[in-house]
PDB file of C-alpha atoms in Angstrom:
ATOM      1  CA  MET A   1      65.888  73.864 -12.792  1.00 65.00           C
ATOM      2  CA  VAL A   2      64.269  72.370 -10.057  1.00 60.00           C
ATOM      3  CA  LYS A   3      60.872  72.261 -11.904  1.00 61.00           C
ATOM      4  CA  LYS A   4      62.558  70.254 -14.433  1.00 63.00           C
ATOM      5  CA  LEU A   5      63.889  67.799 -12.174  1.00 64.00           C
ATOM      6  CA  ILE A   6      60.569  67.315 -10.715  1.00 69.00           C
ATOM      7  CA  LYS A   7      59.012  66.695 -14.008  1.00 64.00           C
ATOM      8  CA  VAL A   8      61.756  64.225 -14.812  1.00 58.00           C
ATOM      9  CA  ILE A   9      61.207  62.307 -11.539  1.00 69.00           C
ATOM     10  CA  ILE A  10      57.379  62.308 -12.166  1.00 69.00           C
ATOM     11  CA  SER A  11      57.924  61.002 -15.545  1.00 68.00           C
ATOM     12  CA  LEU A  12      60.188  58.295 -14.504  1.00 70.00           C
ATOM     13  CA  SER A  13      57.789  57.404 -11.703  1.00 72.00           C
ATOM     14  CA  LEU A  14      54.705  57.054 -14.049  1.00 68.00           C
ATOM     15  CA  PHE A  15      56.945  55.197 -16.320  1.00 67.00           C
ATOM     16  CA  ILE A  16      57.900  52.788 -13.499  1.00 78.00           C
ATOM     17  CA  VAL A  17      54.278  52.425 -12.424  1.00 72.00           C
ATOM     18  CA  PHE A  18      53.384  51.605 -16.162  1.00 67.00           C
ATOM     19  CA  LEU A  19      56.026  48.911 -16.366  1.00 72.00           C
ATOM     20  CA  VAL A  20      54.867  47.348 -13.031  1.00 75.00           C
ATOM     21  CA  VAL A  21      51.218  47.551 -14.296  1.00 73.00           C
ATOM     22  CA  CYS A  22      51.934  45.890 -17.490  1.00 68.00           C
ATOM     23  CA  PHE A  23      54.169  43.286 -15.766  1.00 74.00           C
ATOM     24  CA  ALA A  24      51.563  42.349 -13.423  1.00 71.00           C
ATOM     25  CA  LEU A  25      48.784  42.281 -16.043  1.00 69.00           C
ATOM     26  CA  PHE A  26      51.042  39.915 -17.956  1.00 68.00           C
ATOM     27  CA  ALA A  27      51.676  37.694 -15.116  1.00 58.00           C
ATOM     28  CA  VAL A  28      47.979  37.537 -14.671  1.00 57.00           C
ATOM     29  CA  PHE A  29      47.111  36.614 -18.152  1.00 60.00           C
ATOM     30  CA  SER A  30      49.883  34.301 -18.487  1.00 56.00           C
ATOM     31  CA  ILE A  31      48.695  32.309 -15.149  1.00 45.00           C
ATOM     32  CA  ALA A  32      45.160  32.485 -16.368  1.00 51.00           C
ATOM     33  CA  GLY A  33      46.336  31.077 -19.957  1.00 49.00           C
ATOM     34  CA  TRP A  34      48.272  28.486 -18.166  1.00 37.00           C
ATOM     35  CA  LEU A  35      45.442  27.419 -15.862  1.00 35.00           C
ATOM     36  CA  HIS A  36      42.996  27.415 -18.804  1.00 42.00           C
ATOM     37  CA  THR A  37      45.526  25.232 -20.762  1.00 36.00           C
ATOM     38  CA  TYR A  38      45.748  22.765 -17.983  1.00 34.00           C
ATOM     39  CA  LYS A  39      42.157  22.482 -17.494  1.00 37.00           C
ATOM     40  CA  THR A  40      41.541  22.085 -21.335  1.00 40.00           C
ATOM     41  CA  PHE A  41      44.105  19.582 -22.229  1.00 44.00           C
ATOM     42  CA  THR A  42      43.611  17.304 -19.167  1.00 49.00           C
ATOM     43  CA  GLN A  43      39.707  16.892 -18.437  1.00 71.00           C
ATOM     44  CA  LYS A  44      38.476  13.516 -18.341  1.00 80.00           C
ATOM     45  CA  GLU A  45      34.657  12.927 -18.635  1.00 84.00           C
ATOM     46  CA  LEU A  46      32.764   9.660 -18.173  1.00 88.00           C
ATOM     47  CA  VAL A  47      31.071   8.527 -21.468  1.00 88.00           C
ATOM     48  CA  ALA A  48      29.679   5.110 -20.285  1.00 92.00           C
ATOM     49  CA  VAL A  49      29.612   2.408 -17.617  1.00 94.00           C
ATOM     50  CA  VAL A  50      30.669  -0.982 -18.972  1.00 95.00           C
ATOM     51  CA  GLU A  51      30.100  -4.454 -17.142  1.00 94.00           C
ATOM     52  CA  LEU A  52      31.739  -7.445 -18.193  1.00 94.00           C
ATOM     53  CA  GLU A  53      30.315 -10.708 -16.857  1.00 91.00           C
ATOM     54  CA  GLY A  54      32.775 -13.470 -15.715  1.00 88.00           C
ATOM     55  CA  MET A  55      34.487 -15.370 -18.525  1.00 90.00           C
ATOM     56  CA  GLN A  56      33.015 -18.260 -19.911  1.00 91.00           C
ATOM     57  CA  ILE A  57      33.969 -21.161 -22.538  1.00 88.00           C
ATOM     58  CA  ASP A  58      31.713 -22.617 -24.950  1.00 86.00           C
ATOM     59  CA  GLU A  59      31.588 -26.402 -26.216  1.00 85.00           C
ATOM     60  CA  GLN A  60      34.003 -25.649 -28.827  1.00 83.00           C
ATOM     61  CA  GLY A  61      36.576 -24.142 -26.523  1.00 83.00           C
ATOM     62  CA  TYR A  62      36.064 -20.520 -27.361  1.00 86.00           C
ATOM     63  CA  GLU A  63      36.035 -17.690 -24.357  1.00 88.00           C
ATOM     64  CA  TYR A  64      32.957 -15.451 -24.486  1.00 90.00           C
ATOM     65  CA  THR A  65      31.073 -12.991 -21.942  1.00 92.00           C
ATOM     66  CA  THR A  66      28.228 -10.727 -21.765  1.00 94.00           C
ATOM     67  CA  ILE A  67      29.010  -7.076 -21.712  1.00 95.00           C
ATOM     68  CA  LYS A  68      26.268  -4.350 -20.597  1.00 95.00           C
ATOM     69  CA  TYR A  69      26.863  -1.062 -21.946  1.00 95.00           C
ATOM     70  CA  LYS A  70      25.310   1.942 -20.171  1.00 94.00           C
ATOM     71  CA  PRO A  71      26.214   5.265 -22.074  1.00 91.00           C
ATOM     72  CA  VAL A  72      26.014   8.506 -20.169  1.00 87.00           C
ATOM     73  CA  LYS A  73      23.101  10.610 -21.746  1.00 80.00           C
ATOM     74  CA  ASP A  74      23.990  12.093 -24.990  1.00 60.00           C
ATOM     75  CA  GLN A  75      25.080  15.717 -25.843  1.00 56.00           C
ATOM     76  CA  SER A  76      25.164  16.713 -29.559  1.00 58.00           C
ATOM     77  CA  ALA A  77      28.571  17.528 -30.828  1.00 54.00           C
ATOM     78  CA  LEU A  78      27.788  20.923 -31.179  1.00 50.00           C
ATOM     79  CA  THR A  79      26.784  21.282 -27.432  1.00 51.00           C
ATOM     80  CA  SER A  80      29.955  19.315 -26.184  1.00 50.00           C
ATOM     81  CA  ILE A  81      32.233  21.841 -28.167  1.00 49.00           C
ATOM     82  CA  PHE A  82      31.063  24.637 -26.025  1.00 51.00           C
ATOM     83  CA  SER A  83      30.002  23.176 -22.789  1.00 55.00           C
ATOM     84  CA  SER A  84      30.926  20.504 -20.168  1.00 54.00           C
ATOM     85  CA  ARG A  85      29.159  17.293 -19.178  1.00 50.00           C
ATOM     86  CA  GLU A  86      30.185  17.603 -15.651  1.00 50.00           C
ATOM     87  CA  GLY A  87      27.455  17.201 -13.200  1.00 46.00           C
ATOM     88  CA  ASP A  88      25.372  14.965 -15.637  1.00 48.00           C
ATOM     89  CA  GLY A  89      27.212  11.770 -14.531  1.00 47.00           C
ATOM     90  CA  ASP A  90      24.078  10.091 -13.056  1.00 57.00           C
ATOM     91  CA  GLN A  91      21.900  10.472 -16.149  1.00 84.00           C
ATOM     92  CA  TYR A  92      22.192   7.437 -18.363  1.00 85.00           C
ATOM     93  CA  GLU A  93      20.642   6.109 -21.563  1.00 87.00           C
ATOM     94  CA  GLU A  94      19.177   2.597 -21.698  1.00 90.00           C
ATOM     95  CA  THR A  95      21.546  -0.168 -21.235  1.00 93.00           C
ATOM     96  CA  LYS A  96      22.371  -2.533 -23.986  1.00 94.00           C
ATOM     97  CA  GLU A  97      23.662  -5.971 -23.887  1.00 95.00           C
ATOM     98  CA  TYR A  98      26.438  -7.742 -26.140  1.00 95.00           C
ATOM     99  CA  LYS A  99      27.730 -11.123 -26.463  1.00 93.00           C
ATOM    100  CA  ILE A 100      31.339 -10.923 -27.092  1.00 92.00           C
ATOM    101  CA  TYR A 101      33.658 -13.699 -28.355  1.00 91.00           C
ATOM    102  CA  GLY A 102      37.301 -13.518 -27.100  1.00 89.00           C
ATOM    103  CA  ASP A 103      39.373 -13.253 -23.884  1.00 91.00           C
ATOM    104  CA  GLN A 104      39.712  -9.242 -24.216  1.00 92.00           C
ATOM    105  CA  VAL A 105      37.188  -6.532 -25.315  1.00 93.00           C
ATOM    106  CA  GLU A 106      37.958  -3.351 -27.108  1.00 94.00           C
ATOM    107  CA  LEU A 107      35.813  -0.419 -27.198  1.00 95.00           C
ATOM    108  CA  GLY A 108      36.171   3.231 -28.595  1.00 93.00           C
ATOM    109  CA  GLY A 109      35.333   5.176 -31.726  1.00 91.00           C
ATOM    110  CA  ASP A 110      35.910   8.243 -33.822  1.00 90.00           C
ATOM    111  CA  PHE A 111      37.841  11.186 -32.388  1.00 87.00           C
ATOM    112  CA  ILE A 112      38.357  14.658 -33.804  1.00 83.00           C
ATOM    113  CA  LYS A 113      41.083  16.976 -32.167  1.00 84.00           C
ATOM    114  CA  PHE A 114      40.866  20.611 -32.904  1.00 81.00           C
ATOM    115  CA  SER A 115      43.945  22.857 -33.051  1.00 81.00           C
ATOM    116  CA  ASN A 116      45.471  24.033 -29.947  1.00 77.00           C
ATOM    117  CA  ALA A 117      44.382  27.450 -30.702  1.00 77.00           C
ATOM    118  CA  LEU A 118      40.973  26.555 -30.743  1.00 77.00           C
ATOM    119  CA  ASN A 119      41.213  24.474 -27.500  1.00 74.00           C
ATOM    120  CA  LEU A 120      42.592  27.705 -25.678  1.00 76.00           C
ATOM    121  CA  PHE A 121      39.259  29.265 -26.439  1.00 75.00           C
ATOM    122  CA  GLY A 122      37.309  26.526 -24.988  1.00 70.00           C
ATOM    123  CA  ILE A 123      36.357  24.738 -27.939  1.00 72.00           C
ATOM    124  CA  LYS A 124      36.669  20.947 -27.112  1.00 72.00           C
ATOM    125  CA  ASN A 125      37.593  18.038 -29.136  1.00 76.00           C
ATOM    126  CA  ILE A 126      34.521  15.845 -30.353  1.00 80.00           C
ATOM    127  CA  TYR A 127      33.959  12.103 -30.378  1.00 86.00           C
ATOM    128  CA  LYS A 128      31.669   9.208 -31.038  1.00 87.00           C
ATOM    129  CA  VAL A 129      31.642   5.780 -29.436  1.00 90.00           C
ATOM    130  CA  SER A 130      31.260   3.498 -32.453  1.00 91.00           C
ATOM    131  CA  ARG A 131      32.883   0.260 -32.225  1.00 94.00           C
ATOM    132  CA  LEU A 132      32.761  -2.784 -29.908  1.00 96.00           C
ATOM    133  CA  GLU A 133      34.843  -5.719 -30.547  1.00 93.00           C
ATOM    134  CA  GLY A 134      36.126  -9.008 -28.918  1.00 92.00           C
ATOM    135  CA  ASP A 135      39.410 -10.254 -29.622  1.00 90.00           C
ATOM    136  CA  PHE A 136      41.566 -13.503 -28.686  1.00 88.00           C
ATOM    137  CA  SER A 137      45.065 -12.909 -27.156  1.00 87.00           C
ATOM    138  CA  ASN A 138      46.024 -16.491 -28.477  1.00 82.00           C
ATOM    139  CA  PRO A 139      47.295 -16.088 -32.078  1.00 82.00           C
ATOM    140  CA  ASP A 140      46.189 -19.523 -33.151  1.00 79.00           C
ATOM    141  CA  LYS A 141      42.503 -18.755 -32.034  1.00 77.00           C
ATOM    142  CA  ALA A 142      42.717 -15.243 -33.423  1.00 77.00           C
ATOM    143  CA  ALA A 143      43.893 -16.625 -36.715  1.00 76.00           C
ATOM    144  CA  ASN A 144      41.548 -19.641 -36.935  1.00 75.00           C
ATOM    145  CA  VAL A 145      38.576 -18.247 -35.455  1.00 76.00           C
ATOM    146  CA  GLU A 146      35.331 -19.621 -36.789  1.00 74.00           C
ATOM    147  CA  LYS A 147      32.866 -17.491 -38.455  1.00 71.00           C
ATOM    148  CA  GLY A 148      30.245 -16.160 -36.047  1.00 70.00           C
ATOM    149  CA  LYS A 149      32.754 -16.256 -33.277  1.00 77.00           C
ATOM    150  CA  ARG A 150      34.378 -13.078 -34.545  1.00 82.00           C
ATOM    151  CA  THR A 151      32.039 -10.260 -32.712  1.00 89.00           C
ATOM    152  CA  VAL A 152      32.282  -6.640 -33.970  1.00 92.00           C
ATOM    153  CA  TYR A 153      29.380  -4.304 -33.151  1.00 94.00           C
ATOM    154  CA  ALA A 154      28.698  -0.874 -34.545  1.00 93.00           C
ATOM    155  CA  ILE A 155      27.690   1.579 -31.730  1.00 91.00           C
ATOM    156  CA  ASN A 156      25.487   4.705 -32.510  1.00 87.00           C
ATOM    157  CA  GLY A 157      25.427   3.811 -36.175  1.00 87.00           C
ATOM    158  CA  GLY A 158      29.329   3.347 -36.505  1.00 89.00           C
ATOM    159  CA  THR A 159      31.950   5.332 -38.196  1.00 87.00           C
ATOM    160  CA  ASP A 160      30.184   7.955 -40.544  1.00 83.00           C
ATOM    161  CA  ASP A 161      31.033   9.391 -43.946  1.00 83.00           C
ATOM    162  CA  TYR A 162      31.906  12.947 -42.507  1.00 82.00           C
ATOM    163  CA  TRP A 163      34.506  11.471 -40.172  1.00 84.00           C
ATOM    164  CA  LYS A 164      35.898   9.832 -42.999  1.00 86.00           C
ATOM    165  CA  PHE A 165      35.929  12.944 -45.202  1.00 83.00           C
ATOM    166  CA  LEU A 166      37.806  15.008 -42.407  1.00 81.00           C
ATOM    167  CA  GLN A 167      40.331  12.355 -41.970  1.00 85.00           C
ATOM    168  CA  GLU A 168      41.174  12.230 -45.778  1.00 87.00           C
ATOM    169  CA  ASN A 169      41.222  16.037 -45.781  1.00 83.00           C
ATOM    170  CA  THR A 170      42.982  16.918 -42.492  1.00 79.00           C
ATOM    171  CA  GLU A 171      45.994  18.534 -44.241  1.00 79.00           C
ATOM    172  CA  ASP A 172      43.673  21.101 -46.032  1.00 77.00           C
ATOM    173  CA  MET A 173      42.210  22.042 -42.625  1.00 75.00           C
ATOM    174  CA  ASP A 174      44.956  22.256 -40.431  1.00 77.00           C
ATOM    175  CA  PHE A 175      44.270  25.734 -39.018  1.00 78.00           C
ATOM    176  CA  ILE A 176      40.878  24.111 -37.492  1.00 79.00           C
ATOM    177  CA  VAL A 177      41.587  20.393 -37.094  1.00 81.00           C
ATOM    178  CA  ASP A 178      44.741  19.026 -35.687  1.00 86.00           C
ATOM    179  CA  SER A 179      44.138  15.242 -36.357  1.00 87.00           C
ATOM    180  CA  VAL A 180      41.355  13.074 -37.084  1.00 88.00           C
ATOM    181  CA  TYR A 181      41.913   9.297 -35.956  1.00 91.00           C
ATOM    182  CA  GLY A 182      40.165   6.300 -34.223  1.00 91.00           C
ATOM    183  CA  SER A 183      40.848   5.838 -30.515  1.00 91.00           C
ATOM    184  CA  TYR A 184      40.200   2.496 -28.830  1.00 94.00           C
ATOM    185  CA  SER A 185      41.031   1.126 -25.393  1.00 94.00           C
ATOM    186  CA  SER A 186      40.942  -2.605 -24.484  1.00 93.00           C
ATOM    187  CA  LYS A 187      40.576  -4.711 -21.125  1.00 93.00           C
ATOM    188  CA  PHE A 188      41.201  -8.530 -20.619  1.00 92.00           C
ATOM    189  CA  ILE A 189      38.075 -10.354 -19.515  1.00 90.00           C
ATOM    190  CA  ARG A 190      38.418 -11.728 -15.924  1.00 88.00           C
ATOM    191  CA  GLY A 191      36.840 -14.811 -14.412  1.00 85.00           C
ATOM    192  CA  GLU A 192      34.756 -12.477 -12.328  1.00 89.00           C
ATOM    193  CA  LYS A 193      32.316  -9.785 -13.082  1.00 91.00           C
ATOM    194  CA  THR A 194      34.001  -6.476 -13.344  1.00 92.00           C
ATOM    195  CA  THR A 195      32.990  -2.884 -13.926  1.00 94.00           C
ATOM    196  CA  TYR A 196      34.701   0.008 -15.940  1.00 95.00           C
ATOM    197  CA  GLY A 197      34.230   3.690 -16.865  1.00 94.00           C
ATOM    198  CA  LEU A 198      34.734   4.555 -20.483  1.00 94.00           C
ATOM    199  CA  TYR A 199      36.079   7.956 -20.244  1.00 92.00           C
ATOM    200  CA  VAL A 200      37.200  10.353 -23.016  1.00 88.00           C
ATOM    201  CA  THR A 201      40.084  12.648 -22.644  1.00 85.00           C
ATOM    202  CA  GLU A 202      42.016  15.137 -24.842  1.00 78.00           C
ATOM    203  CA  ASP A 203      43.836  12.257 -26.330  1.00 81.00           C
ATOM    204  CA  GLY A 204      41.128   9.646 -26.696  1.00 86.00           C
ATOM    205  CA  PHE A 205      39.138   6.847 -25.063  1.00 91.00           C
ATOM    206  CA  ILE A 206      40.218   4.944 -21.948  1.00 92.00           C
ATOM    207  CA  LEU A 207      38.727   2.025 -19.973  1.00 93.00           C
ATOM    208  CA  ASP A 208      39.460   2.551 -16.576  1.00 91.00           C
ATOM    209  CA  ASP A 209      38.169   1.983 -12.906  1.00 86.00           C
ATOM    210  CA  ILE A 210      35.065   4.200 -12.087  1.00 82.00           C
ATOM    211  CA  ASP A 211      36.120   7.345 -10.299  1.00 64.00           C
ATOM    212  CA  LYS A 212      33.990   7.248  -7.527  1.00 58.00           C
ATOM    213  CA  LYS A 213      35.177  10.851  -6.471  1.00 50.00           C
ATOM    214  CA  LYS A 214      33.969  12.570  -9.646  1.00 45.00           C
ATOM    215  CA  ASP A 215      31.205   9.939 -10.960  1.00 45.00           C
TER     216      ASP A 215
END
């Protein structure tokens, strides 16, 4: 009788230990998964430095400015899926200049957002800066802008056919691709020179003040 009681106590003790270990492992993996999810879906990387010269007005009354676009050294889409650009923020490509008509500038491009399941495994969303555009906030100027005053530049070859194909067939590939869309961010052109960082996040592009601590 005593032996049976001891066996029961040992069995219960082992079962309790097993439950505690299982709970601890579950907690560890849950926290690790949460931290990994947080990093994956909120990371912010510098794509380019954008310098806007002060606004000027031509003889016909149209606002314009010169933009200096300095992109961070490129990674291929394949590389950017599996690795981080962090630490390469001081490596830039050749600076390019563009003359933009308008009192605001819009910059962005093509964005492919993978499914959340793939994001959890570290597969990042991919993007390409493909368009720089000037626009007028004044509706009359925007509607009656002269030919040649409407400035749109294709960056990195512009939007490609592969992106268009994915956008048209997203529903058939929803187990891999969550969404395919164009993402753009705009800023008003000030009277003085201003500098912004073009960043990419898990939701798309944003023009923001340069993050000195990180970049």
